[in-house]
PDB file of C-alpha atoms in Angstrom:
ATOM      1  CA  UNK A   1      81.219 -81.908-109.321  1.00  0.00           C
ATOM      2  CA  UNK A   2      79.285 -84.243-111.452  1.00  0.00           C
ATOM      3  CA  UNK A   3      80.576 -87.075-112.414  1.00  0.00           C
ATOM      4  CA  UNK A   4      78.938 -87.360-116.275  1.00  0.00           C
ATOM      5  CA  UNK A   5      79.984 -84.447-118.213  1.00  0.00           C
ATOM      6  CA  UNK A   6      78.738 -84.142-121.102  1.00  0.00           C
ATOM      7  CA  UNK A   7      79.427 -81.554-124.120  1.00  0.00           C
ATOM      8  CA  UNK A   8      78.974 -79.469-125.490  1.00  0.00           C
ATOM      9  CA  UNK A   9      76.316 -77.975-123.477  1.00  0.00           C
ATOM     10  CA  UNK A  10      74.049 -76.938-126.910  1.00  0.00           C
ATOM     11  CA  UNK A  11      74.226 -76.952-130.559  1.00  0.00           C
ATOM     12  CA  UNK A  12      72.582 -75.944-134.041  1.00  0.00           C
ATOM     13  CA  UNK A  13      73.080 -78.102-137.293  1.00  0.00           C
ATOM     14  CA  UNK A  14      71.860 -78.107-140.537  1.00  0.00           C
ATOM     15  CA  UNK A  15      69.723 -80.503-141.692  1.00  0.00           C
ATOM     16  CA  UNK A  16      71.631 -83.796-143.184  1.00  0.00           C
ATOM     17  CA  UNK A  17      74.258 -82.808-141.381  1.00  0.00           C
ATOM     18  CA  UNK A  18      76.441 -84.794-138.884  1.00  0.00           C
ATOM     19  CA  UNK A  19      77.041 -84.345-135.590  1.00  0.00           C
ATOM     20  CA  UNK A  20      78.898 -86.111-132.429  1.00  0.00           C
ATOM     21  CA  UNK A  21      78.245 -85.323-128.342  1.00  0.00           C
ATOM     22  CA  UNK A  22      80.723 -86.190-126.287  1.00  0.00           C
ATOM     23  CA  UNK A  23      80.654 -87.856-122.392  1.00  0.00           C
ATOM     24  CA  UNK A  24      83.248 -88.007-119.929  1.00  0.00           C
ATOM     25  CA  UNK A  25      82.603 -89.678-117.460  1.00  0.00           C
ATOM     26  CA  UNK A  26      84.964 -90.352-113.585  1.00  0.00           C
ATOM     27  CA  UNK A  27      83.055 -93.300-111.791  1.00  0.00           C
ATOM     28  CA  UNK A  28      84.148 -96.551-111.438  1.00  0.00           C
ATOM     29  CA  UNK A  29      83.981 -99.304-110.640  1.00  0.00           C
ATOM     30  CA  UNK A  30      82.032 -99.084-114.368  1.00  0.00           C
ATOM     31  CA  UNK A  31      78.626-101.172-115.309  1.00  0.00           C
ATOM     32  CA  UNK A  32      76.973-100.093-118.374  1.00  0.00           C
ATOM     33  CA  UNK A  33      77.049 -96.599-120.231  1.00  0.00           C
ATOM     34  CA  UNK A  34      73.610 -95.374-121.857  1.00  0.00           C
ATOM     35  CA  UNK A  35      72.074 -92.394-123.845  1.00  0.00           C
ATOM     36  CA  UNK A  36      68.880 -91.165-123.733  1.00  0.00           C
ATOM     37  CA  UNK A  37      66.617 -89.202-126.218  1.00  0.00           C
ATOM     38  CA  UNK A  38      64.381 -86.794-124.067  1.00  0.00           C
ATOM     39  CA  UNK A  39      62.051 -84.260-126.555  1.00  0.00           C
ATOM     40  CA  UNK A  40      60.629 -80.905-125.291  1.00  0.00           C
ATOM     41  CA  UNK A  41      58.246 -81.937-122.308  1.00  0.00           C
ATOM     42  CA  UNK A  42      58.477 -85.654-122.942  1.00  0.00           C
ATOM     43  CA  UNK A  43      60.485 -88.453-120.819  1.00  0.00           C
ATOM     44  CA  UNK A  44      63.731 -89.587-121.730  1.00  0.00           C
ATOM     45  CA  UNK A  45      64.185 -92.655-124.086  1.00  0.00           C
ATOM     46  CA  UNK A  46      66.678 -95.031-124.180  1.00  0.00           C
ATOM     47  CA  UNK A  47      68.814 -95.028-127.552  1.00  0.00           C
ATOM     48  CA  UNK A  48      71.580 -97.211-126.675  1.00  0.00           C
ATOM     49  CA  UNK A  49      72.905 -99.579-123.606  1.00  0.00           C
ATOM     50  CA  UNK A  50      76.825-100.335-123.698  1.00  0.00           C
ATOM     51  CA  UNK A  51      78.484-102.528-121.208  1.00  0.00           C
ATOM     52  CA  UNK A  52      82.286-102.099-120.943  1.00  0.00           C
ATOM     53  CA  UNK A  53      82.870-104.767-123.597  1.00  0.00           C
ATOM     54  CA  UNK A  54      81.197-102.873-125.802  1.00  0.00           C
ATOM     55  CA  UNK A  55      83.234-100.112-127.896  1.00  0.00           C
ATOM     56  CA  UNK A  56      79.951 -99.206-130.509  1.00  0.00           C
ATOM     57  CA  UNK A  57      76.391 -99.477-130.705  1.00  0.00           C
ATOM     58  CA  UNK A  58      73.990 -97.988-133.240  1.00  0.00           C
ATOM     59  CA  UNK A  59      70.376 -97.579-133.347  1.00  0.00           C
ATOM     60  CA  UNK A  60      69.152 -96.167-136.789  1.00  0.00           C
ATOM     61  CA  UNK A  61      71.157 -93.209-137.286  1.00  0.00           C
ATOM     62  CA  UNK A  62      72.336 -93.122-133.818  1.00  0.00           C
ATOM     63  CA  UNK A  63      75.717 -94.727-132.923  1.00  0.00           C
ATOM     64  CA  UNK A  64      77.431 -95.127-129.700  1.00  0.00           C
ATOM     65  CA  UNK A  65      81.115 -95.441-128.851  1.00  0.00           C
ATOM     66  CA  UNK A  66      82.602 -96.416-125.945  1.00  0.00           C
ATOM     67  CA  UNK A  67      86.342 -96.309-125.024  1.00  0.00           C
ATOM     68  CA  UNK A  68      86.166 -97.144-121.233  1.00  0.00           C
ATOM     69  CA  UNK A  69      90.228 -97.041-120.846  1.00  0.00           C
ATOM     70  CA  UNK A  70      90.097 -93.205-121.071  1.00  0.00           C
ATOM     71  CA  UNK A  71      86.021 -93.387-119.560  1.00  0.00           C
ATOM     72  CA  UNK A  72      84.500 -91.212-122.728  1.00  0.00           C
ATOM     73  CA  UNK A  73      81.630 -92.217-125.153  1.00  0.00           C
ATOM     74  CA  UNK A  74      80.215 -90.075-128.311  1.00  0.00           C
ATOM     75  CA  UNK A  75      76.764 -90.085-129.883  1.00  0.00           C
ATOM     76  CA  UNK A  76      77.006 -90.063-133.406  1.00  0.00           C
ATOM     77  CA  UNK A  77      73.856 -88.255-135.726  1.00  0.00           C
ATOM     78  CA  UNK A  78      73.972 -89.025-139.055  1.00  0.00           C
ATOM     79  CA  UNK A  79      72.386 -87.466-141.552  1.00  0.00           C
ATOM     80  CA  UNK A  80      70.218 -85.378-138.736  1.00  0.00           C
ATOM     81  CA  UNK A  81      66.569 -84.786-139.430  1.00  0.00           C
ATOM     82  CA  UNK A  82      64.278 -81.677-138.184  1.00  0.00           C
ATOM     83  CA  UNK A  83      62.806 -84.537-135.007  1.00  0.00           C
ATOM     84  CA  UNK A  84      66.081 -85.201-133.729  1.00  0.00           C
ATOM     85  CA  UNK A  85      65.906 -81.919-131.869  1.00  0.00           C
ATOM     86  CA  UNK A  86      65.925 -82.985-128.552  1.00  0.00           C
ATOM     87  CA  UNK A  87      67.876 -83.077-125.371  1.00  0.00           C
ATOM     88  CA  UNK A  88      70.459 -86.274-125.446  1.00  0.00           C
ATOM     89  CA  UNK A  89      71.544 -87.269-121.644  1.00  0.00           C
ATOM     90  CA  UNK A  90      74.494 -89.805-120.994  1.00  0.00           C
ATOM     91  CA  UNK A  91      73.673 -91.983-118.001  1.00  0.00           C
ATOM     92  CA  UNK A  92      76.325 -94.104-116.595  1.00  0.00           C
ATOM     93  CA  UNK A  93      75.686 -96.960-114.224  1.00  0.00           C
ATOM     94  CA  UNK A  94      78.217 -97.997-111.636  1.00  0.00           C
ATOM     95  CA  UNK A  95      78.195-100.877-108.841  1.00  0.00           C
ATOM     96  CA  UNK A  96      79.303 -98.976-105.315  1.00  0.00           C
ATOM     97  CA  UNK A  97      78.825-100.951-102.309  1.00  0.00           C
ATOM     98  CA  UNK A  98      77.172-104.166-103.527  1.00  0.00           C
ATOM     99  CA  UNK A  99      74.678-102.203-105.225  1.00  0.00           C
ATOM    100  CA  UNK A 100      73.907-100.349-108.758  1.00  0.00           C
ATOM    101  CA  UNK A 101      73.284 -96.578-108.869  1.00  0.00           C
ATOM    102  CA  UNK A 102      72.851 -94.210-111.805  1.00  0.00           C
ATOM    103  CA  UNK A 103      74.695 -90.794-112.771  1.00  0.00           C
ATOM    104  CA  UNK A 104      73.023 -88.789-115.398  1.00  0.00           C
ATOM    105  CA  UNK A 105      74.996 -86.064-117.406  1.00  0.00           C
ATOM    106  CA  UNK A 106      73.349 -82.476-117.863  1.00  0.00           C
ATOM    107  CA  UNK A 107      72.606 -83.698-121.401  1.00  0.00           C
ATOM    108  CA  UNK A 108      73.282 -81.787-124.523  1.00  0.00           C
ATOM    109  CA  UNK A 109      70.683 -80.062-126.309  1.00  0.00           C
ATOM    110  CA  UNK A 110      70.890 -80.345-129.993  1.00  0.00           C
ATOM    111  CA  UNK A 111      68.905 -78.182-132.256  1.00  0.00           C
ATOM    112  CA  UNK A 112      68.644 -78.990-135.886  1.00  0.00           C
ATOM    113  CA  UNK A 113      67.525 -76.251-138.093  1.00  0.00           C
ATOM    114  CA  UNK A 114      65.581 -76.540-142.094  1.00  0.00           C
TER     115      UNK A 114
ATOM    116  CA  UNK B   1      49.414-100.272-119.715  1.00  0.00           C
ATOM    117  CA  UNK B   2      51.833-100.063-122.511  1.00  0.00           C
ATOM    118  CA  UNK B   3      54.150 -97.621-120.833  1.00  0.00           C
ATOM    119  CA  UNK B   4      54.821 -95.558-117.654  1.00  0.00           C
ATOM    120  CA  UNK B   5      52.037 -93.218-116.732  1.00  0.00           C
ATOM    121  CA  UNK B   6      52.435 -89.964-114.621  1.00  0.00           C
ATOM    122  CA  UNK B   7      49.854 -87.679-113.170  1.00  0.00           C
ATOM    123  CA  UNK B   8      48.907 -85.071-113.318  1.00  0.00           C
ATOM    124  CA  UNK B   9      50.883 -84.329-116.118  1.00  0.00           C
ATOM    125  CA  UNK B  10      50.693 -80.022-115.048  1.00  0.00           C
ATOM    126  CA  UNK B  11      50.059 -79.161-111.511  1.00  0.00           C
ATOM    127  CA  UNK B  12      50.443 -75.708-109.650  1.00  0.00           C
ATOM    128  CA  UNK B  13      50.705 -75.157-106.174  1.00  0.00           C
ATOM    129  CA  UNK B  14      50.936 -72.458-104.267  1.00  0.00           C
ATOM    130  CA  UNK B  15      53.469 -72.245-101.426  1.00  0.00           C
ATOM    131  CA  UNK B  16      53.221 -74.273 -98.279  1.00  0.00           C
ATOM    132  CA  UNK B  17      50.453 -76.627-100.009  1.00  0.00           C
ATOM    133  CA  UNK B  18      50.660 -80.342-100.023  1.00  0.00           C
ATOM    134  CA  UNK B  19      51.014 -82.305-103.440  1.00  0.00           C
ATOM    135  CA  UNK B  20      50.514 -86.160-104.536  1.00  0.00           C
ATOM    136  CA  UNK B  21      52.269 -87.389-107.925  1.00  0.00           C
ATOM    137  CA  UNK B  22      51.314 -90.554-109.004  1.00  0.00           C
ATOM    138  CA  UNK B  23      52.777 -93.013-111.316  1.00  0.00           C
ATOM    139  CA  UNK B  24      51.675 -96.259-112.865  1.00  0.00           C
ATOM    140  CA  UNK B  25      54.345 -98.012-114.121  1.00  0.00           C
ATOM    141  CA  UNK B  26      54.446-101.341-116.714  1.00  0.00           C
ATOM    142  CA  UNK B  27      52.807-104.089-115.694  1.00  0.00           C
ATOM    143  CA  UNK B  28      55.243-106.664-113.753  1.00  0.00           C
ATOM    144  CA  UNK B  29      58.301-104.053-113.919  1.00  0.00           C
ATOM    145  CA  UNK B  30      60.053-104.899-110.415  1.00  0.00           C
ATOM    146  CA  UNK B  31      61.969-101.347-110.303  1.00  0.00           C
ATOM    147  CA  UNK B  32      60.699 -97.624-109.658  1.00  0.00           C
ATOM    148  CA  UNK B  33      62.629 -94.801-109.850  1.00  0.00           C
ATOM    149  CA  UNK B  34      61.671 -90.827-108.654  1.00  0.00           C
ATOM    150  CA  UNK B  35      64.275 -88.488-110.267  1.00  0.00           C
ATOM    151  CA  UNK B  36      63.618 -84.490-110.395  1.00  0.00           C
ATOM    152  CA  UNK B  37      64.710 -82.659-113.462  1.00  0.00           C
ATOM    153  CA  UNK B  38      65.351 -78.573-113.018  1.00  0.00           C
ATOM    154  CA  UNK B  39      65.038 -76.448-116.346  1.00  0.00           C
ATOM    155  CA  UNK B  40      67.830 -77.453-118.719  1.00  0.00           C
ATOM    156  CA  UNK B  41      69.282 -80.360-116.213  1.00  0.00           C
ATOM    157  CA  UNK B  42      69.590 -83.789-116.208  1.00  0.00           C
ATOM    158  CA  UNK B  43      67.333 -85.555-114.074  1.00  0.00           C
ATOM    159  CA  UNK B  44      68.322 -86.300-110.344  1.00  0.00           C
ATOM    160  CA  UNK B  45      67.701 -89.141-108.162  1.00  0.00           C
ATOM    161  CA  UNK B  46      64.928 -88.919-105.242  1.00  0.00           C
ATOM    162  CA  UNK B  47      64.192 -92.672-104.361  1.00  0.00           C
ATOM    163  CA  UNK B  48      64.407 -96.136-105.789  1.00  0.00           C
ATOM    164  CA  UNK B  49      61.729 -98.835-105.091  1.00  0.00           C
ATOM    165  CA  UNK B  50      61.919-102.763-106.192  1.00  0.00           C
ATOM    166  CA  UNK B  51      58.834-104.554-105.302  1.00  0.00           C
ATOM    167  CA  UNK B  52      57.175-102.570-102.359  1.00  0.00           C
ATOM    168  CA  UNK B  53      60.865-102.287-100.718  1.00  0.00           C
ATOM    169  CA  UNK B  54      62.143 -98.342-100.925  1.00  0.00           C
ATOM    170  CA  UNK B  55      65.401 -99.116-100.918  1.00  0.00           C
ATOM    171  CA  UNK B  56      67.140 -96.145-101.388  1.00  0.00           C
ATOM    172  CA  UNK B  57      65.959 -92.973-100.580  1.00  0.00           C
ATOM    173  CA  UNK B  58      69.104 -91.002-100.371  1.00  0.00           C
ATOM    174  CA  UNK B  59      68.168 -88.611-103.078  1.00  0.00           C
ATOM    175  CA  UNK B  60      65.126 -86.839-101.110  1.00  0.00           C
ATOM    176  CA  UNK B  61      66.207 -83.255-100.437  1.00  0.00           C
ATOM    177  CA  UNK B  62      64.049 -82.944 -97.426  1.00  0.00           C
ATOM    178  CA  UNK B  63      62.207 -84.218 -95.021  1.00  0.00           C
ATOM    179  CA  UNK B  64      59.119 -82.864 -96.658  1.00  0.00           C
ATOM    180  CA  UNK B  65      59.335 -85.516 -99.394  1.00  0.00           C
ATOM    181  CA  UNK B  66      58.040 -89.297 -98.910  1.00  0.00           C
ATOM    182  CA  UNK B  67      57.486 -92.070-101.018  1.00  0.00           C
ATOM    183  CA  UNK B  68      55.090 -95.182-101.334  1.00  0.00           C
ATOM    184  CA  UNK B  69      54.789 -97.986-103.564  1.00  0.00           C
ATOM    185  CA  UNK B  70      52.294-100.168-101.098  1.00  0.00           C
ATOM    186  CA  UNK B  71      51.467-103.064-102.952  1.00  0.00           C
ATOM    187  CA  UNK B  72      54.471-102.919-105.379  1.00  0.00           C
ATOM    188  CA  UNK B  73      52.751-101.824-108.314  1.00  0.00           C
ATOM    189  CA  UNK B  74      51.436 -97.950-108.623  1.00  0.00           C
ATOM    190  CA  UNK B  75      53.960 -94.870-106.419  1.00  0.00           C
ATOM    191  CA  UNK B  76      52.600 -91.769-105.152  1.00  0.00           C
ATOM    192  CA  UNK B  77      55.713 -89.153-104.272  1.00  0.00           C
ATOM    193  CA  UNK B  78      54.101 -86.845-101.871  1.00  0.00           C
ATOM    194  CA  UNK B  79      55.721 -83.400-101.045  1.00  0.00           C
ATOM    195  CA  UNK B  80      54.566 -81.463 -98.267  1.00  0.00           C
ATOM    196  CA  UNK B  81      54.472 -78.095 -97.231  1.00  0.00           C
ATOM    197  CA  UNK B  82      55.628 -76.935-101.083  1.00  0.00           C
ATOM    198  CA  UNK B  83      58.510 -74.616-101.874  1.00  0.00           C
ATOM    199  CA  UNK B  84      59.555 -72.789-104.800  1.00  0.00           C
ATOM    200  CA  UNK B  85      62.872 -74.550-104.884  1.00  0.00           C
ATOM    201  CA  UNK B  86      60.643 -77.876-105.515  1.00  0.00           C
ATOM    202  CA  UNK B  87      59.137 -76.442-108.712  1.00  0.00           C
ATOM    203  CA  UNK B  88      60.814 -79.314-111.382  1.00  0.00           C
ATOM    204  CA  UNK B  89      59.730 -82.191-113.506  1.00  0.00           C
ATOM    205  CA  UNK B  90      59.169 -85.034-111.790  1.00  0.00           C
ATOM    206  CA  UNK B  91      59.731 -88.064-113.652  1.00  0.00           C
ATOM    207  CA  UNK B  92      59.075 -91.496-113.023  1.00  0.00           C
ATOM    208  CA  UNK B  93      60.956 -94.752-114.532  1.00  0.00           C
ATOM    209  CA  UNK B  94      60.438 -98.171-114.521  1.00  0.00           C
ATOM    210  CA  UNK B  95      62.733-101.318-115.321  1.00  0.00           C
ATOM    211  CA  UNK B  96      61.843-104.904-115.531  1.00  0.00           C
ATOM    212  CA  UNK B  97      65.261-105.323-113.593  1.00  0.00           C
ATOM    213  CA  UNK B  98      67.045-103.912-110.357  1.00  0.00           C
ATOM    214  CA  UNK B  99      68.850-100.536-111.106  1.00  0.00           C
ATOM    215  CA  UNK B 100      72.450-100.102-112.858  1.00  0.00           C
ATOM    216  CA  UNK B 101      71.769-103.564-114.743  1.00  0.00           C
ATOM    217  CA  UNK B 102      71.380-103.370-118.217  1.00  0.00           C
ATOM    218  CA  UNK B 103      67.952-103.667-118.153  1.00  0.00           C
ATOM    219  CA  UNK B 104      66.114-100.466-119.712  1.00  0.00           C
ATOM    220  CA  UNK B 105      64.622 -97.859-118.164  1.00  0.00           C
ATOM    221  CA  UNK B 106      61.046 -96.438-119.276  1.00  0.00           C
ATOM    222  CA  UNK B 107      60.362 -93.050-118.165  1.00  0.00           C
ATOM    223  CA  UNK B 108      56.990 -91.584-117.786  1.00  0.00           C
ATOM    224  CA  UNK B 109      56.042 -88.203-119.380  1.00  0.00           C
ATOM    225  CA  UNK B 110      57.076 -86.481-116.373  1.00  0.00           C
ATOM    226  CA  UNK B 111      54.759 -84.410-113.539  1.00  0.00           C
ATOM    227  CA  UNK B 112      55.833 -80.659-114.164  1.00  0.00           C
ATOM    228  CA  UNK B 113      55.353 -79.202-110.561  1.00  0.00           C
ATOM    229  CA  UNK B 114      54.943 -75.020-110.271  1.00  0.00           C
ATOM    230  CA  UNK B 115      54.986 -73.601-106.609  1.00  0.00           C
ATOM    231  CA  UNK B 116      53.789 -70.128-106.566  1.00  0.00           C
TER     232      UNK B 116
END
């Protein structure tokens, strides 16, 4: 079972509408939490880095919460344009045996429609 | 270069060939990362260089994969003997830092790999 879930899986919105994707996420001991912008063919980019003493973080129309007592983080759109149609993948970093590893969420795929 | 560079960008393969995947990643980053994306996934760990040191490589799903960074600069991920299971993106990310710090991550554009 993975442990970044993020949802929902897919959606459509208007343009200059709103919209919030949610990640749950089970690992601990927790590092930083991250989300990642990845268009059709392209690499992911980063949109925002939390650490756990972090609750938000916005980038532009993005913003980022993070409530790590219940482990779950949003990505806020506002006011979504045609380009944010992308892929958005929640990455959570953890520190397991001395060392820091990655988990990646199955991202959510966000179409926004004219 | 100003960012992480994969290649080649397309590549097809027919089964039971050999292929090389390079990556060049930004200048003085200490980190490398292999991670393999399936259609409509989030990408998966292979291996994670810093400097020339492959430190983990827990995330290869075979034997038939192997990874290099020689001189702690450019990585070639090498898969031999090709399946169709092993058709997938494969991207490659870079970080100024070790991995899990909050250092960013640059991804390349990705290698898209199609065995036949």
């Amino acid at each position: 079972k993975n442990q970044v879930e993020q949802s929902p899986q897919s959606l459509i919105i208007l343009e200059g509408k709103n919209c919030t994707l949610q990640c749950n996420y089970t690992v601990s001991p927790f590092s930083n939490l991250r989300w990642y912008k990845q268009d059709t063919g392209r690499g992911p980019v980063s949109l925002t880095i939390m650490t756990f003493s972090e609750n938000t973080k916005s980038n532009g129309r993005y913003t980022a919460t993070l409530d790590a007592d219940t482990k779950q983080s949003s990505l806020h759109i506002t006011a979504s344009q045609l380009s944010d149609s992308a892929s958005y993948i929640c990455v959570v970093s953890l520190f397991v045996l001395g060392d820091y590893k990655l988990s990646f969420g199955a991202g959510t795929t966000v179409t926004v429609r004219a | 270069g100003a960012g992480v560079s994969q290649s080649p960008r397309y590549k097809v393969a027919k089964r039971g060939q050999d292929v090389a995947l390079r990556c060049d990643p930004i200048s003085g980053h200490v980190s490398l990362f292999w991670y393999q994306q399936a259609l409509g996934q989030g990408p998966e760990f292979l291996t994670y260089f810093q400097n020339e040191a492959q430190l983990d490589k827990s995330g290869l799903p075979s034997d038939r994969f192997f990874a290099e960074r020689p001189e702690g600069s450019v990585s070639t991920l090498k898969i031999q003997r090709t399946q169709q299971e092993d058709s997938a993106v494969y991207l490659c990310a870079s970080s100024l830092t070790g991995r899990g710090r909050a250092g960013e991550l640059f991804f390349g554009e990705g290698s898209r790999l199609t065995v036949l």
